[in-house]
Coordinates of C-alpha atoms in Angstrom, one line a residue:
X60 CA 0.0 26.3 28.9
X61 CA 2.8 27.1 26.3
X62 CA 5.3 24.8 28.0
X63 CA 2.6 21.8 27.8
X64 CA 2.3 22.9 24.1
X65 CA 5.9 22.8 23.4
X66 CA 6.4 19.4 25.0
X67 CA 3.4 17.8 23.2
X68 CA 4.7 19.0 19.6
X69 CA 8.3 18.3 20.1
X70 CA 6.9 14.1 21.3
X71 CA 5.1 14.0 17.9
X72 CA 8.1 15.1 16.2
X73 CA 10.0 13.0 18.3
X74 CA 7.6 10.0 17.5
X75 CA 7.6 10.6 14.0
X76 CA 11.4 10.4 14.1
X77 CA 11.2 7.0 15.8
X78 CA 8.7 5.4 13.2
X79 CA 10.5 6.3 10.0
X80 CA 13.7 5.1 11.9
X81 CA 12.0 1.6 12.7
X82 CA 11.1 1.3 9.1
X83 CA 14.6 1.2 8.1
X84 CA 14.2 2.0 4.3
X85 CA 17.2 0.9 1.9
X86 CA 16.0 4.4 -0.1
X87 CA 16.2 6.6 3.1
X88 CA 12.3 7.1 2.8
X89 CA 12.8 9.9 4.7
X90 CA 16.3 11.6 4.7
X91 CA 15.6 14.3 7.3
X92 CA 13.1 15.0 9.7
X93 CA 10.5 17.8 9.5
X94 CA 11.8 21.3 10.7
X95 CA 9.8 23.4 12.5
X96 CA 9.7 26.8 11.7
X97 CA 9.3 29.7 14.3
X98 CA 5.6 30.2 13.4
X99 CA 3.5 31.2 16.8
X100 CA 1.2 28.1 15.9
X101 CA 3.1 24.5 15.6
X102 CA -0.1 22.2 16.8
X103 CA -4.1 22.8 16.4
X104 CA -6.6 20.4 17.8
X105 CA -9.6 19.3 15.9
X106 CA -13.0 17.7 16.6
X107 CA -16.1 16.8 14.9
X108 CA -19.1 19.4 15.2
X109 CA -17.1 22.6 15.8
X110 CA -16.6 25.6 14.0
X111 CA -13.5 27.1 12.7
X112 CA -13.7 30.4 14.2
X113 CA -11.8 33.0 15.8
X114 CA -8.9 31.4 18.4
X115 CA -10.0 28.1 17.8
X116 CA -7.4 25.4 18.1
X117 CA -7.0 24.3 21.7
X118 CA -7.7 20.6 23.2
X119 CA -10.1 22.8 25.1
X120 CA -11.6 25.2 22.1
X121 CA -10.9 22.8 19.2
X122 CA -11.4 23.9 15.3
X123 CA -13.8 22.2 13.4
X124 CA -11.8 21.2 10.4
X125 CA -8.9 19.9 8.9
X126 CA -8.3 22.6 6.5
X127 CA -9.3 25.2 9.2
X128 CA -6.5 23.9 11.3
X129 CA -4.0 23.5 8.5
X130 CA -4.3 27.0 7.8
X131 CA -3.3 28.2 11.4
X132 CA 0.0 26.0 11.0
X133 CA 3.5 27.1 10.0
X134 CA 5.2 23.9 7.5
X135 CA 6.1 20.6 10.0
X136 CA 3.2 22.0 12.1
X137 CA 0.6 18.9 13.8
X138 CA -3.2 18.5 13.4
X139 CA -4.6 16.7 16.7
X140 CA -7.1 14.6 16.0
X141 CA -10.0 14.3 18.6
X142 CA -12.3 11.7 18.6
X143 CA -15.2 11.0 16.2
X144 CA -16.0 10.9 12.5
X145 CA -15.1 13.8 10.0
X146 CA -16.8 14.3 7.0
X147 CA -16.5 16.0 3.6
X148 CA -17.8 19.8 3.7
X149 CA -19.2 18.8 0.1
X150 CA -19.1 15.9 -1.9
X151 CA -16.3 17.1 -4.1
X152 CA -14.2 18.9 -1.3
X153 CA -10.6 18.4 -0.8
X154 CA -8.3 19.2 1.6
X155 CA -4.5 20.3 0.0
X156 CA -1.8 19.9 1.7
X157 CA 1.4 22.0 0.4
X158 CA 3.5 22.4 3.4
X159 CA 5.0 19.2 5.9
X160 CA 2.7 18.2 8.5
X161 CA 1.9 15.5 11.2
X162 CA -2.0 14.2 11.5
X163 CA -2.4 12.6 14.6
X164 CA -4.9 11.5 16.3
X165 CA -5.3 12.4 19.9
X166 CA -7.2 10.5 22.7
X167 CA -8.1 13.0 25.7
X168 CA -8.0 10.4 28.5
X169 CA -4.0 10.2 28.2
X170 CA -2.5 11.3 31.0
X171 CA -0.6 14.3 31.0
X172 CA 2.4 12.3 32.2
X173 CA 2.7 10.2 29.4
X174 CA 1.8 12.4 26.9
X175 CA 4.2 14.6 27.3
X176 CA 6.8 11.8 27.4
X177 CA 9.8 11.7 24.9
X178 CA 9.8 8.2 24.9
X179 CA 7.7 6.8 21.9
X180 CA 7.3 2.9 23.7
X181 CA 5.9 5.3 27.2
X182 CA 3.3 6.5 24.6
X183 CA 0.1 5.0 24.1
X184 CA -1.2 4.9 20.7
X185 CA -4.8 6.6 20.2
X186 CA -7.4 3.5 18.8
X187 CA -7.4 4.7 15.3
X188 CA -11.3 3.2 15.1
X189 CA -11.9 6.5 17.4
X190 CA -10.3 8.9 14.7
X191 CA -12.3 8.6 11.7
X192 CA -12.4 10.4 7.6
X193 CA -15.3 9.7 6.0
X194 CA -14.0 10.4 2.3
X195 CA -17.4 8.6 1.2
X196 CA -18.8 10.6 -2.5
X197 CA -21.6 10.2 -4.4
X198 CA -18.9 11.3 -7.3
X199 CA -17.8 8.4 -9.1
X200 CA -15.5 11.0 -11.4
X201 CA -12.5 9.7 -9.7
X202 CA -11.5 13.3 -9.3
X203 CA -12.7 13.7 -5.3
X204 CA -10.4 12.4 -3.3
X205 CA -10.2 14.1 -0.1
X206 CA -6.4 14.5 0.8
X207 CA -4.7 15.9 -1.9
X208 CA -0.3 16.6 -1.5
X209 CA 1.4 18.7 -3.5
X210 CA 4.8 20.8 -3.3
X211 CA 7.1 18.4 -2.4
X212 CA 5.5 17.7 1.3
X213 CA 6.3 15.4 3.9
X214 CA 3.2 14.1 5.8
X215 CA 3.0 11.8 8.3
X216 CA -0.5 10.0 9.2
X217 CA -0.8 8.2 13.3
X218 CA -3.5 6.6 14.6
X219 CA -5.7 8.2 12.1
X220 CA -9.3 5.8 9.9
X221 CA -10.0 6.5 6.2
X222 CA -13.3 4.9 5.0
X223 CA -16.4 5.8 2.9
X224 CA -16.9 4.5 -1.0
X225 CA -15.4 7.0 -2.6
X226 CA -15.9 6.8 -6.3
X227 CA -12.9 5.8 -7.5
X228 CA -10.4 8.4 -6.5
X229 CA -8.4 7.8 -2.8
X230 CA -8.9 8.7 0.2
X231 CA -5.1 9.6 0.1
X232 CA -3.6 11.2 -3.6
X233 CA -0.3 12.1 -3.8
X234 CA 0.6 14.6 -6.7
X235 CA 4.6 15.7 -6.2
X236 CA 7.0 13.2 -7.1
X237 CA 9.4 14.3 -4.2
X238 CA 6.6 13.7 -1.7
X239 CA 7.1 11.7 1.4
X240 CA 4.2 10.5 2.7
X241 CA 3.7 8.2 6.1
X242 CA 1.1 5.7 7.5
X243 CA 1.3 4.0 11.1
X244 CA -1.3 2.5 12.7
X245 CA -3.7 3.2 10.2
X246 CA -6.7 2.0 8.8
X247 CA -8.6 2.0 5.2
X248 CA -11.9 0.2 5.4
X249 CA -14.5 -0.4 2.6
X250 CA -12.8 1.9 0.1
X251 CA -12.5 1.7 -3.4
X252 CA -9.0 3.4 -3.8
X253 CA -7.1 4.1 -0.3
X254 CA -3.9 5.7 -1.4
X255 CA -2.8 6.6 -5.0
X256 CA 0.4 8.0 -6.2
X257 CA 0.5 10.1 -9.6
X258 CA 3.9 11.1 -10.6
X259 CA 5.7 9.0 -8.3
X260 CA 6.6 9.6 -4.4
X261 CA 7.9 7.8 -1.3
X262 CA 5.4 5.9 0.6
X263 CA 5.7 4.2 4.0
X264 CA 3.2 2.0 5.4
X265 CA 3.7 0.7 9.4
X266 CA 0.9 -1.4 11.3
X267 CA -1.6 -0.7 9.0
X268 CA -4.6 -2.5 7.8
X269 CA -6.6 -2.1 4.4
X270 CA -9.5 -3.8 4.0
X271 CA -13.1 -4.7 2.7
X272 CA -14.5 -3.2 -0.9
X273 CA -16.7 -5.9 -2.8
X274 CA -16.0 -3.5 -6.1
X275 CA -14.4 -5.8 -8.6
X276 CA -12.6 -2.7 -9.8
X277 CA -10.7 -1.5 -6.4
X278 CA -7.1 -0.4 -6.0
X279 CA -6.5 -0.1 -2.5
X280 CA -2.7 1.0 -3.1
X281 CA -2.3 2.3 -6.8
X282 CA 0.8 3.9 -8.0
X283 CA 1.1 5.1 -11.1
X284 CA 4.9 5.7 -11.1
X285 CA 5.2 7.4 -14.5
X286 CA 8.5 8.4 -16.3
X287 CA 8.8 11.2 -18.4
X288 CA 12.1 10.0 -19.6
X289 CA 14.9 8.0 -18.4
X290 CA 15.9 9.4 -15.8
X291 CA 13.9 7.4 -12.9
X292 CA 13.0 11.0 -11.2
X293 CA 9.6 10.1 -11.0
X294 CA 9.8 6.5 -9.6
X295 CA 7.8 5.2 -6.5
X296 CA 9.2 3.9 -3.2
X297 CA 7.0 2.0 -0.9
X298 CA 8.0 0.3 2.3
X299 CA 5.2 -1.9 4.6
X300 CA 5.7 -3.2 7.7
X301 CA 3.4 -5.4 9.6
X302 CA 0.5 -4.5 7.2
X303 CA -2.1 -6.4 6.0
X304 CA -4.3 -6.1 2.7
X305 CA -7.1 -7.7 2.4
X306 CA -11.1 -8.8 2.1
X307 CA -11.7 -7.4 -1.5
X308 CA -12.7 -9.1 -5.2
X309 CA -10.2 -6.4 -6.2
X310 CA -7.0 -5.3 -6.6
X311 CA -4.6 -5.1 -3.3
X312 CA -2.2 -3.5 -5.2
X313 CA -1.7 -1.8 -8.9
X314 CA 1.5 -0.9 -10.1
X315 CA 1.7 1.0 -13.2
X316 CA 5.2 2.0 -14.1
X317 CA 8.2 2.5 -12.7
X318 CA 8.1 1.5 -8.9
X319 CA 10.1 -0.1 -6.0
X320 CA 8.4 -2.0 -3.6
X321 CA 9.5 -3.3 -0.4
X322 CA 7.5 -5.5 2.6
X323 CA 8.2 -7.4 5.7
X324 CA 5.7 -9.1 7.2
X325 CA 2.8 -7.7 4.5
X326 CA -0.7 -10.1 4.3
X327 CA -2.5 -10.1 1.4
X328 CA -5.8 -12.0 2.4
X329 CA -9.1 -13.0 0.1
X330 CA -8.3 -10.8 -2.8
X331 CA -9.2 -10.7 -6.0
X332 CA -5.5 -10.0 -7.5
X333 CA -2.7 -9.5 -4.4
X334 CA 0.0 -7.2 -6.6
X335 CA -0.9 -6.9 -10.3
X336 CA 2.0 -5.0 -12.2
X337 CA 1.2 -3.5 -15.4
X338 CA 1.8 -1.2 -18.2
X339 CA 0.8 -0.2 -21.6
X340 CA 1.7 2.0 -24.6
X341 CA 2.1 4.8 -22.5
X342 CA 5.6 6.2 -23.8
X343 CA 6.6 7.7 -20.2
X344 CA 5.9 4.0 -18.5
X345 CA 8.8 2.4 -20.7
X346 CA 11.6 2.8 -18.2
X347 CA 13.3 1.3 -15.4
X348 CA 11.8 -1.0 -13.1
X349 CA 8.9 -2.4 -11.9
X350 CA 10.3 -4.5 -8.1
X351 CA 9.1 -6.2 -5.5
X352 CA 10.3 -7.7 -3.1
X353 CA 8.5 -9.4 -0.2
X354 CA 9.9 -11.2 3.2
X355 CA 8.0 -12.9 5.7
X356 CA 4.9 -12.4 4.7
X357 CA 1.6 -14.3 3.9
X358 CA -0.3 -14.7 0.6
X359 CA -3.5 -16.5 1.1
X360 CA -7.0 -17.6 -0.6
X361 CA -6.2 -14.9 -3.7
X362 CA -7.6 -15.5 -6.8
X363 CA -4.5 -14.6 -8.6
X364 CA -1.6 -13.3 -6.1
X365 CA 1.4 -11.6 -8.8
X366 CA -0.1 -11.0 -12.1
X367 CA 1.9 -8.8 -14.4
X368 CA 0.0 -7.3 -17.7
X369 CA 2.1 -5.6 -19.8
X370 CA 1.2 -4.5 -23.3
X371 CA 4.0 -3.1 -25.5
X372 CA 7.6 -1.7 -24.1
X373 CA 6.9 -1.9 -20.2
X374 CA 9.5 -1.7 -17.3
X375 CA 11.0 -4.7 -16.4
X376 CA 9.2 -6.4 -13.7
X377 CA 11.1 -7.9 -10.6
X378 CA 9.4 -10.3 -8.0
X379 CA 11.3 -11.7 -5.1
X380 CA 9.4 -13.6 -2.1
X381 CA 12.1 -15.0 0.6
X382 CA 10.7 -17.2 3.6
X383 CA 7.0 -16.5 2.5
X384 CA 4.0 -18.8 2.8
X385 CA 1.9 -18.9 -0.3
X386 CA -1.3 -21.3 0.9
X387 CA -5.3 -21.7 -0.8
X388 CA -4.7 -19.6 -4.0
X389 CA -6.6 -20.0 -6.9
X390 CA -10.3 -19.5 -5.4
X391 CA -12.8 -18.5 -7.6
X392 CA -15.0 -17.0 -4.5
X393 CA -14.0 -13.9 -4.6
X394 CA -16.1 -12.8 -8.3
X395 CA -18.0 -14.5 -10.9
X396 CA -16.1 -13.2 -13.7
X397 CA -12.7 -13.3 -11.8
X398 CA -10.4 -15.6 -14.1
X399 CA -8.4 -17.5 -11.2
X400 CA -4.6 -18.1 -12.2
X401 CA -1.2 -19.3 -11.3
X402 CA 0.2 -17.7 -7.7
X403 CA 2.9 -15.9 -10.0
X404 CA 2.3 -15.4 -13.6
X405 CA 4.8 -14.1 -15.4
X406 CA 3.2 -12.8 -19.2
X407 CA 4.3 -12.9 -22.1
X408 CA 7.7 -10.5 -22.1
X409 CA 10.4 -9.0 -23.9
X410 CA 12.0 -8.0 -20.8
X411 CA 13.8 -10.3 -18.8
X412 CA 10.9 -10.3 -16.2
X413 CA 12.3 -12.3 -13.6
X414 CA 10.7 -14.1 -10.2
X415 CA 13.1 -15.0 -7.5
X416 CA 11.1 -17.4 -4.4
X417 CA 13.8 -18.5 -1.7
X418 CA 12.9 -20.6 1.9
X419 CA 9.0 -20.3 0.8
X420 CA 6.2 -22.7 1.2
X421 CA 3.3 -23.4 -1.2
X422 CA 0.3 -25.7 0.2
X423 CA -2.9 -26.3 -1.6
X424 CA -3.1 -23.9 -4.1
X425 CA -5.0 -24.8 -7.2
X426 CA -5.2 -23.5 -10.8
X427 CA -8.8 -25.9 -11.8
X428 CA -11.1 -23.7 -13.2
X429 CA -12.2 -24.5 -16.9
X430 CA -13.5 -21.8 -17.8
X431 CA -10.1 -20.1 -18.1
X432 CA -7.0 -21.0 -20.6
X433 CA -4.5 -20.2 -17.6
X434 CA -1.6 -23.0 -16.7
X435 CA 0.4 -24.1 -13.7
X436 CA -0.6 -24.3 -10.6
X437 CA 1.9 -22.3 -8.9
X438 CA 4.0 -20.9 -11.3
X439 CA 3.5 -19.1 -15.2
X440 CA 6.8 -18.6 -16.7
X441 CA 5.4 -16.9 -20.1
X442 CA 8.4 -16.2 -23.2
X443 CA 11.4 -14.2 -22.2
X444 CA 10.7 -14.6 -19.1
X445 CA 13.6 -15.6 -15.9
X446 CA 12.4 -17.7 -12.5
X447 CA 15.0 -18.9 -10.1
X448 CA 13.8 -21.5 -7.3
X449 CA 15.6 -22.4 -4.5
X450 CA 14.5 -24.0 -1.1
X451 CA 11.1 -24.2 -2.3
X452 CA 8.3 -26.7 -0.9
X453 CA 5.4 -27.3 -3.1
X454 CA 1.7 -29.7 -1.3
X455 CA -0.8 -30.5 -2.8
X456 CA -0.9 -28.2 -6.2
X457 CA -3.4 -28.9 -8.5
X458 CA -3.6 -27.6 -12.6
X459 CA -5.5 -28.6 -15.4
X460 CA -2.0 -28.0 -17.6
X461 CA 1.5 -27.8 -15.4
X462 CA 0.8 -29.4 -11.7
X463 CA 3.8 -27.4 -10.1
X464 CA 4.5 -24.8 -12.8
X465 CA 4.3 -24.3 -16.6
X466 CA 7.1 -23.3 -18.6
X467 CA 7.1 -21.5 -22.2
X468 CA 10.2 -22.8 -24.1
X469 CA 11.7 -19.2 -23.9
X470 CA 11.6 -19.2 -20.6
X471 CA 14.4 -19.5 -18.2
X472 CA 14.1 -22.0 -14.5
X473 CA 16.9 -22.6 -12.1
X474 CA 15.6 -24.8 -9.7
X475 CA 17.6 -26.4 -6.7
X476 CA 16.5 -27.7 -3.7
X477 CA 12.8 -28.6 -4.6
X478 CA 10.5 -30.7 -2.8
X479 CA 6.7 -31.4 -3.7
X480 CA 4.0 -33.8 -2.7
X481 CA 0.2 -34.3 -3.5
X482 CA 0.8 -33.0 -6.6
X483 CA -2.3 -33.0 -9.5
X484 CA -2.7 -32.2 -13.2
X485 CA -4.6 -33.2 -16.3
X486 CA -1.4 -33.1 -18.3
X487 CA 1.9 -30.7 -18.8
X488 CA 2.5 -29.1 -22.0
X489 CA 4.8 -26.7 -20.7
X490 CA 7.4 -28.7 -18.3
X491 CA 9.6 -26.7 -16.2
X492 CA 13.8 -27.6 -15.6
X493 CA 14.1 -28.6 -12.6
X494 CA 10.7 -29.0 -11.1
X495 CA 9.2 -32.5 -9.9
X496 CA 7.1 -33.3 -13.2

C-alpha cells in the first residue's frame, strides 16, 4: 500500500545516506543528499520480460524497462531492480539519465520487516549476481554505452551487475562535470570499459569488484578529466573502498588529465598496467594535477603497476602508497606484446612528478625481460622527477639494470629507513641515494 511505498523509498534514501557517509570523502563526494520532490511516483519496480505499459510499476505489475521506469519518476526517484538479466533494446540503445536517481536492486524474498527497516546494517543487501545489465554490442564505435548521465545528476548504483563486451564505450559514461555518481556492491565483469568519465565528475566506488577482459586495450575505470583552462572546474574525484580490480591484460585504470584519486583497501590483481596516468598535447589536459593516493591496499602479479606517459605539457602526476604490499610484479603472463616494467615508473618529466611509498612492502617483484629497455626493479625515477622512501622493505628484486630502483641524474631520492634482501641485477647504471646498491 502507499504507506509500504513510502517506507521502502525513504530506507533507500536513508541507505544511500549511510554509504556516502561511510565513504568519508576529503572532497565531500556528495555534499547533500538527494531531495525528493512531491511527484505522485518516487519508486518503480522492474523486471526482465515485461512490458512498459499502462500502470506498470508495482513489485507486483513491474515495468519492463529501465528507461520505462525512469520516465514515471520525479528527480531523486528509485528504480527496483528485480531479479534477472536486462538487455539492450538495440545494439546502440542508451538509457539517459538527466535527473538524480537511486538503482537498486531488489530481491523479493526480503521480508517485509526488514525491508522496511531504517537501519541500513538490519538490511540485507540483494546478491548483485541476481541483478544483471547486459551492456554487450556488436558496436565497436565506442559510442554505445548504455548508461549515459548528463545535467549535473546524482546517481547512486546498489547491488546492481554490469557485463557484456561492449565495444569500447562503458557500461557507465558520465558526461556533466558536476555529476555525482555512486557504486556499492557492484560488479563489472568481462567488460572492456566499465565506467568512463568525460569532462570530469565525482565518482565513488564501495565493495565493488571489476574484473575479467582478455582485451589488451581495456580501461575498466577511464577518466578523462579534461580542463578547459585553469580553473580545475572539470577535474575528477574518485574514492574506492574495499574494491578490487583485476584479471585483465589491460588497463585497471587510465587517467587522462586532471584527476584526484583516492583508495583504501583497493586490489589491483593480474593486470596488464594497475593505474597508468597519461597525457598528451591536448591543450585543455595541461593543468593541475594528476594524484593518487593509495592506503592499505594490494598490488599483485601486474605487468607494470603505476606507469605514467606523458608527452608534452601534462599535469603533474602525484603517487602516494602508505602501508601497501607490492608482491610478484613484473609478469610477462598477462600479453605477448606487454613490455613488463618497474612497479612505479616515473617518465621522463618536466614536472616535478613525484612518488611518495611509506610503511610498504615489496617481495619478489622482477623487472628481467630482455626484450625491453626498462630499468629497476621496483622503482623508475626518469629526469625531473621526485621519490621520497621511507619505512620501505624491499625481497628478493630482481633487474637486468638497477636491482632496487634506477635513478636518472635529474632525479630527486630521499630515502630513510630502507631495508632489502635477495636482491639481483646484471649491473646499475642509474644508482639511487639512499637505496641498498
Amino acid at each position: 500500500g502507499d504507506s509500504t511505498h513510502t517506507h521502502t523509498h525513504t530506507h533507500t534514501i536513508n541507505m544511500r545516506r549511510q554509504s556516502l557517509a561511510l565513504l568519508g570523502l576529503a572532497v565531500a563526494l556528495f555534499s547533500c543528499c538527494i531531495l525528493v520532490t512531491d511527484a505522485a511516483v518516487t519508486e518503480v519496480f522492474i523486471a526482465p520480460n515485461h512490458a512498459d505499459i499502462a500502470g506498470c510499476g508495482s513489485e507486483k505489475l513491474p515495468c519492463g524497462t529501465l528507461a520505462g521506469a525512469q520516465a514515471l519518476l520525479g528527480p531523486g526517484g528509485t528504480i527496483f531492480v528485480l531479479p534477472g538479466e536486462y538487455k539492450r533494446q538495440s545494439p546502440s540503445a542508451k538509457v539517459w539519465v538527466n535527473q538524480d536517481l537511486n538503482i537498486v536492486g531488489y530481491d523479493p524474498s526480503f521480508n517485509s520487516t526488514v525491508r522496511n527497516s531504517r537501519a541500513m546494517q538490519q538490511y540485507p543487501r540483494a546478491d548483485p549476481l541476481k541483478h544483471v545489465f547486459n551492456v554487450g554490442s556488436d558496436d565497436d564505435s565506442g559510442e554505445v554505452w548504455w548508461f549515459e548521465i548528463n545535467n549535473n545528476a546524482t546517481v547512486y548504483f546498489l547491488g546492481v551487475t554490469f557485463t557484456g563486451l561492449n565495444g569500447y564505450s562503458a557500461g557507465v559514461t558520465v558526461m556533466s562535470a558536476a555529476s555525482a555518481v555512486a557504486f556499492e556492491n557492484c560488479n563489472f565483469l568481462n567488460m572492456k570499459t566499465g565506467v568512463q568519465t568525460v569532462q570530469g565528475s565525482r565518482l565513488s566506488f564501495l565493495d565493488v569488484r571489476i574484473s575479467g577482459s582478455s582485451d589488451y586495450a581495456t580501461y575498466f575505470i577511464y577518466l578523462q578529466a579534461v580542463l578547459y583552462d585553469s580553473s580545475f572546474n572539470a577535474s575528477t574525484l574518485v574514492s574506492f573502498r574495499n574494491t578490487e580490480i583485476s584479471n585483465s591484460s589491460g588497463i585497471g585504470m587510465r587517467i587522462d588529465g586532471c584527476a584526484v584519486v583516492t583508495a583504501t583497501n583497493l586490489t589491483l590483481r593480474d593486470l596488464g598496467t594497475g593505474v597508468m596516468l597519461s597525457s598528451d598535447f591536448n591543450p585543455w589536459q595541461r593543468y593541475g594535477v594528476m594524484s593518487v593516493t593509495l592506503q592499505d591496499s594490494l598490488i599483485a602479479n601486474c605487468s607494470k603497476p603505476f606507469y605514467t606517459y606523458t608527452i608534452g605539457v601534462a599535469p603533474r602526476v602525484e603517487l602516494s602508497l602508505d602501508n601497501c604490499d607490492l608482491v610478484d610484479n613484473g609478469v610477462t603472463a598477462h600479453h605477448p606484446d606487454l613490455a613488463p616494467g618497474p612497479v612505479v615508473s616515473l617518465s621522463a618529466t618536466t614536472n616535478n612528478d613525484t612518488v611518495k611509498i611509506t610503511n610498504s612492502r615489496f617481495l619478489n617483484n622482477a623487472n628481467t625481460d630482455t626484450r625491453f629497455d626498462w630499468r629497476g626493479g621496483a622503482l623508475f625515477c626518469g629526469p625531473g622527477a621526485i621519490a621520497v622512501l621511507s619505512n620501505v622493505s624491499f625481497v628478493n628484486t630482481a633487474s637486468l639494470d638497477g636491482g632496487i630502483a634506477w635513478c636518472s641524474p635529474n632525479c630527486t631520492m630521499t630515502a630513510t629507513a630502507i631495508t632489502a634482501r635477495g636482491t639481483t641485477e646484471t649491473q646499475n647504471t642509474g644508482p639511487c641515494a639512499g637505496l641498498p646498491q
